[in-house]
Amino acid sequence: GRLFQDIIPNQNMETFQTSLSSGVELELHTEQAFSNLRPDILSLACLRGDHSALTYILPVQAIVENMCEEELAILRKPLWKIGVDLSFKLNGNEFLEGDIRGPFSILRGSSEHPYLVFDQDLTIGITEEAEKMKNKIEKMIIKNFEEIAIKQLEHIEYVMEHDIEVVESVAKNDLVKAA
C-alpha cells in the first residue's frame, strides 16, 4: 500500500503498446512483469462507459490445462528476458537493473496455485524452445481469453497474489459520481 500508480491515457502515446495508450488493443501482459515491484491490487475504473472498450483476461488455468507436463516444466525454467514498459522509460528514467531483465521463468508458484509473469509485447525467449512456448501461449490467448466490458462509473479490482495464484476478481463496485 505504499506505492500507487495512476495511469490514464496519453494522447501522444495512443498508438503505442503501453499502459498509456488508448488507440490500440493492449496485448496480454502481467502488470509490470519486468519488475519485482508488481502490484498487489489492480483496479480498473471506467468513467465514460464505452461498451466496445473491452478488457481481456486470461486465467492462468487456461494455459496450465492446455500444456503437457514437459511444457509446464519448460515454462518454469529461466528461459526468457523482458523489456521495461515504455511508459516507465519516459523522461529519460534509467534503471539499476537495465532496460532488459532476466532471464526469468514465465510460470511460477506451486502446481496448485500457479501464476504467470508474461508480457506478450516485451517477453523474449532466449532459446528456440522458449520462443516456441511463447508462441504457443499467444495462440492460447486467442482461444481462451475472457472479455469484460466495464460499464460507466463501475470499477473492478483484482487481487494479484504473486506467490499464491493469478488474478482473482474480488469486487465489482459502482463509482461515486463527482459533484
Short mmCIF file of C-alpha atoms in Angstrom, two decimals:
data_model
loop_
_atom_site.label_atom_id
_atom_site.label_comp_id
_atom_site.label_asym_id
_atom_site.label_seq_id
_atom_site.Cartn_x
_atom_site.Cartn_y
_atom_site.Cartn_z
CA GLY A 1 0.00 0.00 0.00
CA ARG A 2 2.94 2.41 -0.21
CA LEU A 3 3.04 2.85 -3.98
CA PHE A 4 0.14 3.99 -6.11
CA GLN A 5 0.37 4.29 -9.86
CA ASP A 6 -2.46 6.20 -11.51
CA ILE A 7 -2.45 5.58 -15.25
CA ILE A 8 -4.59 7.49 -17.69
CA PRO A 9 -4.31 7.58 -21.49
CA ASN A 10 -1.76 9.95 -23.01
CA GLN A 11 -2.81 11.28 -26.42
CA ASN A 12 0.82 11.39 -27.61
CA MET A 13 1.16 7.65 -26.90
CA GLU A 14 -2.26 6.42 -28.04
CA THR A 15 -0.85 4.04 -30.68
CA PHE A 16 1.97 2.53 -28.59
CA GLN A 17 1.85 -0.88 -26.90
CA THR A 18 1.98 0.64 -23.40
CA SER A 19 -0.22 1.36 -20.40
CA LEU A 20 -0.64 4.97 -21.57
CA SER A 21 -2.18 4.07 -24.94
CA SER A 22 -5.83 4.33 -25.88
CA GLY A 23 -5.89 3.71 -29.62
CA VAL A 24 -4.57 0.14 -29.72
CA GLU A 25 -5.64 -3.08 -28.10
CA LEU A 26 -3.11 -3.98 -25.43
CA GLU A 27 -1.60 -7.42 -25.74
CA LEU A 28 -1.76 -9.88 -22.85
CA HIS A 29 0.54 -8.88 -20.01
CA THR A 30 1.12 -9.28 -16.32
CA GLU A 31 1.12 -5.81 -14.80
CA GLN A 32 4.72 -4.62 -14.57
CA ALA A 33 6.04 -8.06 -15.50
CA PHE A 34 9.52 -6.55 -15.84
CA SER A 35 9.65 -5.50 -12.18
CA ASN A 36 9.92 -7.20 -8.82
CA LEU A 37 7.53 -4.49 -7.60
CA ARG A 38 4.43 -5.78 -9.38
CA PRO A 39 1.13 -4.51 -7.98
CA ASP A 40 -0.77 -6.48 -5.35
CA ILE A 41 -4.08 -5.00 -6.44
CA LEU A 42 -5.16 -3.93 -9.91
CA SER A 43 -8.14 -1.61 -10.07
CA LEU A 44 -9.76 -0.77 -13.41
CA ALA A 45 -12.24 2.10 -13.47
CA CYS A 46 -14.50 3.36 -16.21
CA LEU A 47 -15.69 6.96 -16.26
CA ARG A 48 -17.40 7.21 -19.66
CA GLY A 49 -18.63 3.70 -20.41
CA ASP A 50 -17.76 2.60 -23.93
CA HIS A 51 -19.30 -0.87 -24.49
CA SER A 52 -16.78 -1.51 -27.28
CA ALA A 53 -13.80 -0.91 -24.95
CA LEU A 54 -13.14 -4.41 -23.69
CA THR A 55 -10.71 -5.70 -21.08
CA TYR A 56 -9.33 -9.17 -21.75
CA ILE A 57 -8.36 -11.63 -19.04
CA LEU A 58 -6.63 -14.97 -19.46
CA PRO A 59 -6.84 -17.16 -16.35
CA VAL A 60 -3.54 -18.99 -15.81
CA GLN A 61 -5.50 -22.26 -15.63
CA ALA A 62 -6.34 -21.87 -19.34
CA ILE A 63 -2.62 -22.16 -20.04
CA VAL A 64 -1.82 -24.87 -17.49
CA GLU A 65 -4.69 -27.09 -18.62
CA ASN A 66 -3.55 -26.92 -22.26
CA MET A 67 0.10 -27.84 -21.67
CA CYS A 68 1.70 -31.21 -21.07
CA GLU A 69 3.99 -31.77 -18.05
CA GLU A 70 7.11 -31.32 -20.21
CA GLU A 71 5.88 -27.95 -21.45
CA LEU A 72 4.97 -26.81 -17.93
CA ALA A 73 8.49 -27.75 -16.81
CA ILE A 74 9.93 -25.59 -19.61
CA LEU A 75 7.78 -22.62 -18.53
CA ARG A 76 9.28 -22.94 -15.03
CA LYS A 77 12.85 -22.59 -16.35
CA PRO A 78 14.52 -19.15 -16.62
CA LEU A 79 14.43 -19.04 -20.42
CA TRP A 80 13.01 -15.55 -21.07
CA LYS A 81 14.09 -11.95 -20.88
CA ILE A 82 11.79 -8.95 -20.75
CA GLY A 83 12.00 -5.29 -21.63
CA VAL A 84 10.82 -2.40 -19.47
CA ASP A 85 7.46 -0.91 -20.48
CA LEU A 86 7.89 2.33 -22.43
CA SER A 87 5.68 4.26 -20.01
CA PHE A 88 8.31 3.71 -17.29
CA LYS A 89 11.14 4.97 -19.50
CA LEU A 90 9.65 8.41 -20.18
CA ASN A 91 11.54 11.47 -19.09
CA GLY A 92 14.86 9.68 -19.51
CA ASN A 93 14.38 7.41 -16.48
CA GLU A 94 17.21 4.90 -16.04
CA PHE A 95 17.01 1.63 -14.14
CA LEU A 96 19.64 -0.04 -11.98
CA GLU A 97 18.66 -3.41 -13.44
CA GLY A 98 18.75 -2.08 -17.01
CA ASP A 99 16.12 -1.97 -19.74
CA ILE A 100 16.23 -5.73 -20.39
CA ARG A 101 15.65 -8.03 -17.40
CA GLY A 102 16.14 -11.73 -16.89
CA PRO A 103 16.45 -14.49 -17.51
CA PHE A 104 13.27 -15.46 -15.67
CA SER A 105 10.60 -18.16 -15.74
CA ILE A 106 7.13 -17.46 -17.08
CA LEU A 107 5.28 -19.90 -14.80
CA ARG A 108 5.78 -19.58 -11.06
CA GLY A 109 4.14 -20.67 -7.83
CA SER A 110 3.07 -24.16 -6.87
CA SER A 111 1.28 -26.53 -9.24
CA GLU A 112 -1.89 -25.98 -7.18
CA HIS A 113 -1.56 -22.19 -7.28
CA PRO A 114 0.44 -21.17 -10.36
CA TYR A 115 0.86 -17.63 -11.57
CA LEU A 116 2.09 -16.18 -14.82
CA VAL A 117 4.73 -13.50 -15.43
CA PHE A 118 4.36 -12.60 -19.08
CA ASP A 119 4.17 -9.65 -21.43
CA GLN A 120 3.23 -10.57 -24.98
CA ASP A 121 4.98 -7.50 -26.39
CA LEU A 122 8.11 -7.42 -24.19
CA THR A 123 8.91 -11.08 -23.39
CA ILE A 124 11.72 -12.60 -25.46
CA GLY A 125 12.65 -16.28 -25.49
CA ILE A 126 16.41 -16.78 -25.16
CA THR A 127 16.28 -20.21 -26.81
CA GLU A 128 14.34 -21.58 -29.77
CA GLU A 129 12.40 -23.79 -27.33
CA ALA A 130 11.47 -20.75 -25.21
CA GLU A 131 10.29 -18.77 -28.24
CA LYS A 132 8.10 -21.72 -29.33
CA MET A 133 6.49 -21.80 -25.88
CA LYS A 134 5.83 -18.05 -26.04
CA ASN A 135 4.15 -18.57 -29.44
CA LYS A 136 2.04 -21.39 -28.01
CA ILE A 137 0.85 -19.13 -25.18
CA GLU A 138 -0.02 -16.41 -27.71
CA LYS A 139 -2.19 -18.88 -29.63
CA MET A 140 -3.93 -19.89 -26.39
CA ILE A 141 -4.77 -16.27 -25.71
CA ILE A 142 -6.97 -16.10 -28.80
CA LYS A 143 -8.87 -19.27 -27.84
CA ASN A 144 -9.19 -18.79 -24.06
CA PHE A 145 -9.41 -15.13 -23.07
CA GLU A 146 -12.42 -13.71 -21.26
CA GLU A 147 -13.92 -10.34 -22.22
CA ILE A 148 -15.15 -7.77 -19.74
CA ALA A 149 -16.87 -4.51 -20.69
CA ILE A 150 -16.67 -2.20 -17.70
CA LYS A 151 -19.76 -0.02 -17.51
CA GLN A 152 -19.82 3.71 -16.85
CA LEU A 153 -18.87 4.54 -13.25
CA GLU A 154 -18.02 0.91 -12.48
CA HIS A 155 -14.73 -0.38 -11.23
CA ILE A 156 -13.26 -3.84 -10.91
CA GLU A 157 -10.48 -4.90 -8.56
CA TYR A 158 -8.22 -7.90 -8.90
CA VAL A 159 -6.02 -9.20 -6.13
CA MET A 160 -2.68 -10.26 -7.57
CA GLU A 161 -1.36 -12.86 -5.17
CA HIS A 162 2.02 -13.42 -6.79
CA ASP A 163 3.07 -16.25 -4.54
CA ILE A 164 -0.33 -17.93 -4.42
CA GLU A 165 -2.34 -17.61 -7.62
CA VAL A 166 -3.01 -15.39 -10.56
CA VAL A 167 -5.68 -12.73 -10.86
CA GLU A 168 -8.94 -13.35 -8.99
CA SER A 169 -11.83 -10.93 -9.28
CA VAL A 170 -12.74 -9.81 -5.79
CA ALA A 171 -15.07 -6.87 -6.19
CA LYS A 172 -17.30 -5.05 -8.62
CA ASN A 173 -18.47 -1.70 -7.23
CA ASP A 174 -20.10 1.40 -8.63
CA LEU A 175 -18.02 4.55 -8.52
CA VAL A 176 -19.49 7.62 -6.89
CA LYS A 177 -20.19 10.48 -9.28
CA ALA A 178 -18.13 13.55 -8.51
CA ALA A 179 -20.25 16.61 -7.75
#
